[in-house]
């Protein structure tokens, strides 16, 4: 669905629990104000399609990965210039705790894939990026059959060619194998040629590794 921000556009988010939505941390930052968006400014709309939607909820709480630095090197480019920038990208994820559950919306499971097994896992299924880009903001768009181009092993980041633009930040990379669809990574930056995603192991233990933004 779409993570709408009052007076500040939108990003993409995915329901991963009854009241939990996964998105990119930088999406929750109001750069004009130099501060985090207040929970009252955030709204999750599931299944958004040209003004219609399946369900929606206001946001009760925001959890941001420990150590994420919104003012430091971050997802401005698919070619970060420093190790510090790469390290910060691994923490560019957040979870929205919704005020209410979303009836009729099924959360998606997460799957962690070791980098050594990544090629075989992708080959056995179909990799899909699904999100709301600024070029088609009213509908969910998908890039099916995109590829992992490489792994920044020291920083646990995946380079990929899954077509992305502004608004797709926070979009899930989904691995479809038969009837099973699981989140394997979170898209955080890109330039439509080479994009960067945080693999699911970074946010596998959400409750233990997230804290309220400061």
PDB file of C-alpha atoms in Angstrom:
ATOM      1  CA  UNK A   1       0.000   0.000   0.000  1.00  0.00           C
ATOM      2  CA  UNK A   2       0.901   3.678   0.108  1.00  0.00           C
ATOM      3  CA  UNK A   3       2.388   5.434   3.111  1.00  0.00           C
ATOM      4  CA  UNK A   4       0.895   8.893   2.715  1.00  0.00           C
ATOM      5  CA  UNK A   5       2.552  11.881   4.397  1.00  0.00           C
ATOM      6  CA  UNK A   6       0.574  15.011   5.117  1.00  0.00           C
ATOM      7  CA  UNK A   7       2.057  17.759   2.980  1.00  0.00           C
ATOM      8  CA  UNK A   8       4.977  15.586   1.972  1.00  0.00           C
ATOM      9  CA  UNK A   9       4.118  13.044  -0.730  1.00  0.00           C
ATOM     10  CA  UNK A  10       4.224   9.296  -0.205  1.00  0.00           C
ATOM     11  CA  UNK A  11       6.296   6.131  -0.128  1.00  0.00           C
ATOM     12  CA  UNK A  12       5.472   2.439  -0.343  1.00  0.00           C
ATOM     13  CA  UNK A  13       4.812   0.152   2.617  1.00  0.00           C
ATOM     14  CA  UNK A  14       3.934  -3.510   3.179  1.00  0.00           C
ATOM     15  CA  UNK A  15       1.810  -5.086   5.881  1.00  0.00           C
ATOM     16  CA  UNK A  16       3.998  -7.637   7.703  1.00  0.00           C
ATOM     17  CA  UNK A  17       1.861  -8.153  10.816  1.00  0.00           C
ATOM     18  CA  UNK A  18      -1.649  -7.463  11.969  1.00  0.00           C
ATOM     19  CA  UNK A  19      -0.751  -3.826  12.688  1.00  0.00           C
ATOM     20  CA  UNK A  20       2.814  -3.557  11.353  1.00  0.00           C
ATOM     21  CA  UNK A  21       3.882  -1.903   8.099  1.00  0.00           C
ATOM     22  CA  UNK A  22       7.431  -2.128   6.755  1.00  0.00           C
ATOM     23  CA  UNK A  23       8.864   0.848   4.877  1.00  0.00           C
ATOM     24  CA  UNK A  24      12.112   2.793   4.403  1.00  0.00           C
ATOM     25  CA  UNK A  25      13.284   4.959   7.296  1.00  0.00           C
ATOM     26  CA  UNK A  26      14.194   7.927   5.101  1.00  0.00           C
ATOM     27  CA  UNK A  27      10.572   8.097   3.959  1.00  0.00           C
ATOM     28  CA  UNK A  28       9.549   9.171   7.451  1.00  0.00           C
ATOM     29  CA  UNK A  29      11.838  12.168   7.503  1.00  0.00           C
ATOM     30  CA  UNK A  30      10.459  15.633   6.708  1.00  0.00           C
ATOM     31  CA  UNK A  31      13.462  17.157   4.986  1.00  0.00           C
ATOM     32  CA  UNK A  32      11.833  20.583   4.734  1.00  0.00           C
ATOM     33  CA  UNK A  33      11.459  20.696   8.511  1.00  0.00           C
ATOM     34  CA  UNK A  34      14.591  18.719   9.334  1.00  0.00           C
ATOM     35  CA  UNK A  35      12.622  16.430  11.623  1.00  0.00           C
ATOM     36  CA  UNK A  36      10.637  13.208  11.647  1.00  0.00           C
ATOM     37  CA  UNK A  37       7.051  13.275  10.446  1.00  0.00           C
ATOM     38  CA  UNK A  38       4.678  13.122  13.397  1.00  0.00           C
ATOM     39  CA  UNK A  39       2.486  10.044  13.614  1.00  0.00           C
ATOM     40  CA  UNK A  40      -0.543  12.265  12.906  1.00  0.00           C
ATOM     41  CA  UNK A  41       1.038  13.104   9.537  1.00  0.00           C
ATOM     42  CA  UNK A  42       1.272   9.450   8.434  1.00  0.00           C
ATOM     43  CA  UNK A  43      -1.463   7.246   7.008  1.00  0.00           C
ATOM     44  CA  UNK A  44      -1.273   3.772   5.490  1.00  0.00           C
ATOM     45  CA  UNK A  45      -3.668   2.944   2.649  1.00  0.00           C
ATOM     46  CA  UNK A  46      -3.687  -0.725   1.645  1.00  0.00           C
ATOM     47  CA  UNK A  47      -4.480  -1.725  -1.926  1.00  0.00           C
ATOM     48  CA  UNK A  48      -4.666   1.870  -3.115  1.00  0.00           C
ATOM     49  CA  UNK A  49      -5.902   2.182  -6.708  1.00  0.00           C
ATOM     50  CA  UNK A  50      -7.007   5.482  -8.235  1.00  0.00           C
ATOM     51  CA  UNK A  51      -8.599   6.801  -5.065  1.00  0.00           C
ATOM     52  CA  UNK A  52     -10.071   3.495  -3.935  1.00  0.00           C
ATOM     53  CA  UNK A  53      -8.521   1.139  -1.393  1.00  0.00           C
ATOM     54  CA  UNK A  54      -9.066  -2.079   0.530  1.00  0.00           C
ATOM     55  CA  UNK A  55      -8.412  -0.725   4.039  1.00  0.00           C
ATOM     56  CA  UNK A  56      -6.594   2.098   5.804  1.00  0.00           C
ATOM     57  CA  UNK A  57      -5.340   3.181   9.201  1.00  0.00           C
ATOM     58  CA  UNK A  58      -3.683   6.065  10.944  1.00  0.00           C
ATOM     59  CA  UNK A  59      -0.299   5.454  12.567  1.00  0.00           C
ATOM     60  CA  UNK A  60       0.101   4.997  16.310  1.00  0.00           C
ATOM     61  CA  UNK A  61       3.859   4.656  16.611  1.00  0.00           C
ATOM     62  CA  UNK A  62       6.993   4.682  14.465  1.00  0.00           C
ATOM     63  CA  UNK A  63       9.956   2.344  14.987  1.00  0.00           C
ATOM     64  CA  UNK A  64      13.233   3.126  13.233  1.00  0.00           C
ATOM     65  CA  UNK A  65      16.240   0.819  13.038  1.00  0.00           C
ATOM     66  CA  UNK A  66      18.842   1.478  15.714  1.00  0.00           C
ATOM     67  CA  UNK A  67      21.732   3.563  14.459  1.00  0.00           C
ATOM     68  CA  UNK A  68      20.037   5.043  11.387  1.00  0.00           C
ATOM     69  CA  UNK A  69      21.341   8.570  10.801  1.00  0.00           C
ATOM     70  CA  UNK A  70      18.916  10.706   8.762  1.00  0.00           C
ATOM     71  CA  UNK A  71      21.408  13.556   8.435  1.00  0.00           C
ATOM     72  CA  UNK A  72      24.367  11.332   7.550  1.00  0.00           C
ATOM     73  CA  UNK A  73      25.180   9.534   4.307  1.00  0.00           C
ATOM     74  CA  UNK A  74      22.051   7.855   3.063  1.00  0.00           C
ATOM     75  CA  UNK A  75      19.934   6.800   0.102  1.00  0.00           C
ATOM     76  CA  UNK A  76      20.544   9.809  -2.120  1.00  0.00           C
ATOM     77  CA  UNK A  77      22.357   7.820  -4.760  1.00  0.00           C
ATOM     78  CA  UNK A  78      22.854   4.242  -5.835  1.00  0.00           C
ATOM     79  CA  UNK A  79      26.606   4.929  -5.622  1.00  0.00           C
ATOM     80  CA  UNK A  80      27.359   5.964  -2.027  1.00  0.00           C
ATOM     81  CA  UNK A  81      30.834   7.426  -1.574  1.00  0.00           C
ATOM     82  CA  UNK A  82      31.843   5.980   1.771  1.00  0.00           C
ATOM     83  CA  UNK A  83      31.700   2.914   3.973  1.00  0.00           C
ATOM     84  CA  UNK A  84      29.715   5.011   6.449  1.00  0.00           C
ATOM     85  CA  UNK A  85      27.088   5.658   3.782  1.00  0.00           C
ATOM     86  CA  UNK A  86      26.794   1.967   3.008  1.00  0.00           C
ATOM     87  CA  UNK A  87      26.553   1.090   6.687  1.00  0.00           C
ATOM     88  CA  UNK A  88      23.788   3.652   7.169  1.00  0.00           C
ATOM     89  CA  UNK A  89      21.854   2.137   4.281  1.00  0.00           C
ATOM     90  CA  UNK A  90      21.667  -1.205   6.055  1.00  0.00           C
ATOM     91  CA  UNK A  91      19.631   0.587   8.741  1.00  0.00           C
ATOM     92  CA  UNK A  92      17.343   2.424   6.339  1.00  0.00           C
ATOM     93  CA  UNK A  93      14.186   0.605   7.368  1.00  0.00           C
ATOM     94  CA  UNK A  94      11.332   1.334   9.719  1.00  0.00           C
ATOM     95  CA  UNK A  95       8.079  -0.139  10.961  1.00  0.00           C
ATOM     96  CA  UNK A  96       4.814   1.733  11.368  1.00  0.00           C
ATOM     97  CA  UNK A  97       2.552   0.485  14.144  1.00  0.00           C
ATOM     98  CA  UNK A  98      -0.997   1.104  12.952  1.00  0.00           C
ATOM     99  CA  UNK A  99      -3.787   2.273  15.232  1.00  0.00           C
ATOM    100  CA  UNK A 100      -6.081  -0.459  13.984  1.00  0.00           C
ATOM    101  CA  UNK A 101      -5.888  -3.780  12.157  1.00  0.00           C
ATOM    102  CA  UNK A 102      -6.811  -3.900   8.477  1.00  0.00           C
ATOM    103  CA  UNK A 103      -9.696  -6.294   7.835  1.00  0.00           C
ATOM    104  CA  UNK A 104      -9.344  -8.342   4.672  1.00  0.00           C
ATOM    105  CA  UNK A 105      -5.624  -7.616   4.255  1.00  0.00           C
ATOM    106  CA  UNK A 106      -3.223 -10.533   4.728  1.00  0.00           C
ATOM    107  CA  UNK A 107       0.285  -9.722   5.998  1.00  0.00           C
ATOM    108  CA  UNK A 108       3.222 -10.959   3.935  1.00  0.00           C
ATOM    109  CA  UNK A 109       5.850 -13.202   5.465  1.00  0.00           C
ATOM    110  CA  UNK A 110       9.556 -12.391   5.363  1.00  0.00           C
ATOM    111  CA  UNK A 111      12.255 -14.780   4.166  1.00  0.00           C
ATOM    112  CA  UNK A 112      15.948 -14.457   4.835  1.00  0.00           C
ATOM    113  CA  UNK A 113      18.359 -15.715   2.190  1.00  0.00           C
ATOM    114  CA  UNK A 114      22.065 -16.136   2.795  1.00  0.00           C
ATOM    115  CA  UNK A 115      24.114 -14.354   0.149  1.00  0.00           C
ATOM    116  CA  UNK A 116      25.763 -17.677  -0.725  1.00  0.00           C
ATOM    117  CA  UNK A 117      22.349 -19.122  -1.599  1.00  0.00           C
ATOM    118  CA  UNK A 118      20.962 -16.013  -3.266  1.00  0.00           C
ATOM    119  CA  UNK A 119      21.568 -16.933  -6.908  1.00  0.00           C
ATOM    120  CA  UNK A 120      19.962 -20.363  -6.521  1.00  0.00           C
ATOM    121  CA  UNK A 121      16.970 -18.960  -4.618  1.00  0.00           C
ATOM    122  CA  UNK A 122      16.257 -16.285  -7.232  1.00  0.00           C
ATOM    123  CA  UNK A 123      16.692 -18.794 -10.041  1.00  0.00           C
ATOM    124  CA  UNK A 124      14.086 -21.050  -8.410  1.00  0.00           C
ATOM    125  CA  UNK A 125      11.441 -18.316  -8.355  1.00  0.00           C
ATOM    126  CA  UNK A 126      10.538 -14.892  -9.757  1.00  0.00           C
ATOM    127  CA  UNK A 127      11.803 -11.663  -8.200  1.00  0.00           C
ATOM    128  CA  UNK A 128       9.238  -8.852  -8.188  1.00  0.00           C
ATOM    129  CA  UNK A 129       9.396  -5.202  -7.141  1.00  0.00           C
ATOM    130  CA  UNK A 130       5.942  -3.817  -6.265  1.00  0.00           C
ATOM    131  CA  UNK A 131       5.426  -0.173  -5.374  1.00  0.00           C
ATOM    132  CA  UNK A 132       3.900   3.242  -6.005  1.00  0.00           C
ATOM    133  CA  UNK A 133       6.299   5.339  -8.064  1.00  0.00           C
ATOM    134  CA  UNK A 134       5.923   9.036  -8.755  1.00  0.00           C
ATOM    135  CA  UNK A 135       5.490   8.317 -12.462  1.00  0.00           C
ATOM    136  CA  UNK A 136       2.271   6.330 -11.779  1.00  0.00           C
ATOM    137  CA  UNK A 137       1.281   7.340  -8.233  1.00  0.00           C
ATOM    138  CA  UNK A 138      -2.335   6.223  -8.429  1.00  0.00           C
ATOM    139  CA  UNK A 139      -1.687   2.546  -9.130  1.00  0.00           C
ATOM    140  CA  UNK A 140       0.580  -0.207  -7.872  1.00  0.00           C
ATOM    141  CA  UNK A 141       3.210  -1.084 -10.454  1.00  0.00           C
ATOM    142  CA  UNK A 142       5.332  -4.204 -10.629  1.00  0.00           C
ATOM    143  CA  UNK A 143       8.598  -5.186 -12.239  1.00  0.00           C
ATOM    144  CA  UNK A 144       8.483  -8.937 -12.515  1.00  0.00           C
ATOM    145  CA  UNK A 145      11.575 -10.950 -13.309  1.00  0.00           C
ATOM    146  CA  UNK A 146      14.137  -8.379 -12.234  1.00  0.00           C
ATOM    147  CA  UNK A 147      17.609  -9.469 -11.166  1.00  0.00           C
ATOM    148  CA  UNK A 148      20.108  -9.230  -8.351  1.00  0.00           C
ATOM    149  CA  UNK A 149      23.242  -7.717  -9.875  1.00  0.00           C
ATOM    150  CA  UNK A 150      25.548  -8.161  -6.920  1.00  0.00           C
ATOM    151  CA  UNK A 151      25.938  -8.137  -3.165  1.00  0.00           C
ATOM    152  CA  UNK A 152      27.887  -5.657  -1.072  1.00  0.00           C
ATOM    153  CA  UNK A 153      28.873  -8.381   1.361  1.00  0.00           C
ATOM    154  CA  UNK A 154      30.508  -6.220   4.009  1.00  0.00           C
ATOM    155  CA  UNK A 155      27.330  -4.177   4.370  1.00  0.00           C
ATOM    156  CA  UNK A 156      24.622  -6.735   3.504  1.00  0.00           C
ATOM    157  CA  UNK A 157      23.134  -4.766   0.609  1.00  0.00           C
ATOM    158  CA  UNK A 158      21.755  -6.112  -2.662  1.00  0.00           C
ATOM    159  CA  UNK A 159      22.327  -4.326  -5.968  1.00  0.00           C
ATOM    160  CA  UNK A 160      19.455  -4.954  -8.366  1.00  0.00           C
ATOM    161  CA  UNK A 161      17.869  -3.814 -11.617  1.00  0.00           C
ATOM    162  CA  UNK A 162      14.274  -3.775 -10.298  1.00  0.00           C
ATOM    163  CA  UNK A 163      12.837  -0.673 -11.961  1.00  0.00           C
ATOM    164  CA  UNK A 164      12.331   1.983  -9.279  1.00  0.00           C
ATOM    165  CA  UNK A 165      11.807   5.702  -8.900  1.00  0.00           C
ATOM    166  CA  UNK A 166      10.789   8.151  -6.177  1.00  0.00           C
ATOM    167  CA  UNK A 167       7.831   6.763  -4.244  1.00  0.00           C
ATOM    168  CA  UNK A 168       9.122   3.221  -4.653  1.00  0.00           C
ATOM    169  CA  UNK A 169      11.305   3.730  -1.594  1.00  0.00           C
ATOM    170  CA  UNK A 170      10.086   1.201   0.950  1.00  0.00           C
ATOM    171  CA  UNK A 171       8.796  -1.116  -1.765  1.00  0.00           C
ATOM    172  CA  UNK A 172       9.296  -4.820  -1.097  1.00  0.00           C
ATOM    173  CA  UNK A 173      11.319  -7.115  -3.277  1.00  0.00           C
ATOM    174  CA  UNK A 174       9.145 -10.221  -3.389  1.00  0.00           C
ATOM    175  CA  UNK A 175      10.210 -13.721  -4.281  1.00  0.00           C
ATOM    176  CA  UNK A 176       7.415 -15.759  -5.831  1.00  0.00           C
ATOM    177  CA  UNK A 177       7.792 -19.524  -5.850  1.00  0.00           C
ATOM    178  CA  UNK A 178       4.607 -21.258  -6.937  1.00  0.00           C
ATOM    179  CA  UNK A 179       1.759 -20.081  -4.705  1.00  0.00           C
ATOM    180  CA  UNK A 180       4.125 -18.611  -2.109  1.00  0.00           C
ATOM    181  CA  UNK A 181       5.132 -14.941  -2.115  1.00  0.00           C
ATOM    182  CA  UNK A 182       7.568 -13.656   0.515  1.00  0.00           C
ATOM    183  CA  UNK A 183       9.456 -10.433   1.221  1.00  0.00           C
ATOM    184  CA  UNK A 184      13.169 -10.980   0.709  1.00  0.00           C
ATOM    185  CA  UNK A 185      14.393  -7.362   0.689  1.00  0.00           C
ATOM    186  CA  UNK A 186      13.382  -3.700   0.950  1.00  0.00           C
ATOM    187  CA  UNK A 187      14.134  -1.234  -1.852  1.00  0.00           C
ATOM    188  CA  UNK A 188      15.714   1.953  -0.485  1.00  0.00           C
ATOM    189  CA  UNK A 189      17.552   3.722  -3.315  1.00  0.00           C
ATOM    190  CA  UNK A 190      18.086   3.652  -7.029  1.00  0.00           C
ATOM    191  CA  UNK A 191      18.416   5.298 -10.397  1.00  0.00           C
ATOM    192  CA  UNK A 192      16.430   2.844 -12.585  1.00  0.00           C
ATOM    193  CA  UNK A 193      19.682   1.213 -13.697  1.00  0.00           C
ATOM    194  CA  UNK A 194      21.203   0.056 -10.459  1.00  0.00           C
ATOM    195  CA  UNK A 195      19.216   0.051  -7.253  1.00  0.00           C
ATOM    196  CA  UNK A 196      19.931  -0.847  -3.640  1.00  0.00           C
ATOM    197  CA  UNK A 197      17.866  -3.065  -1.338  1.00  0.00           C
ATOM    198  CA  UNK A 198      18.256  -4.120   2.275  1.00  0.00           C
ATOM    199  CA  UNK A 199      17.844  -7.913   2.634  1.00  0.00           C
ATOM    200  CA  UNK A 200      15.267  -9.284   5.061  1.00  0.00           C
ATOM    201  CA  UNK A 201      17.807 -10.425   7.632  1.00  0.00           C
ATOM    202  CA  UNK A 202      18.390  -6.754   8.501  1.00  0.00           C
ATOM    203  CA  UNK A 203      14.845  -6.418   9.836  1.00  0.00           C
ATOM    204  CA  UNK A 204      14.197 -10.043  10.799  1.00  0.00           C
ATOM    205  CA  UNK A 205      13.981  -9.347  14.529  1.00  0.00           C
ATOM    206  CA  UNK A 206      12.073  -6.082  14.389  1.00  0.00           C
ATOM    207  CA  UNK A 207      11.039  -5.736  18.032  1.00  0.00           C
ATOM    208  CA  UNK A 208      14.564  -6.279  19.295  1.00  0.00           C
ATOM    209  CA  UNK A 209      16.410  -4.023  16.876  1.00  0.00           C
ATOM    210  CA  UNK A 210      14.086  -1.030  16.440  1.00  0.00           C
ATOM    211  CA  UNK A 211      13.510   1.984  18.640  1.00  0.00           C
ATOM    212  CA  UNK A 212      11.441   5.205  18.534  1.00  0.00           C
ATOM    213  CA  UNK A 213      13.097   7.918  16.440  1.00  0.00           C
ATOM    214  CA  UNK A 214      14.941  10.621  18.356  1.00  0.00           C
TER     215      UNK A 214
END
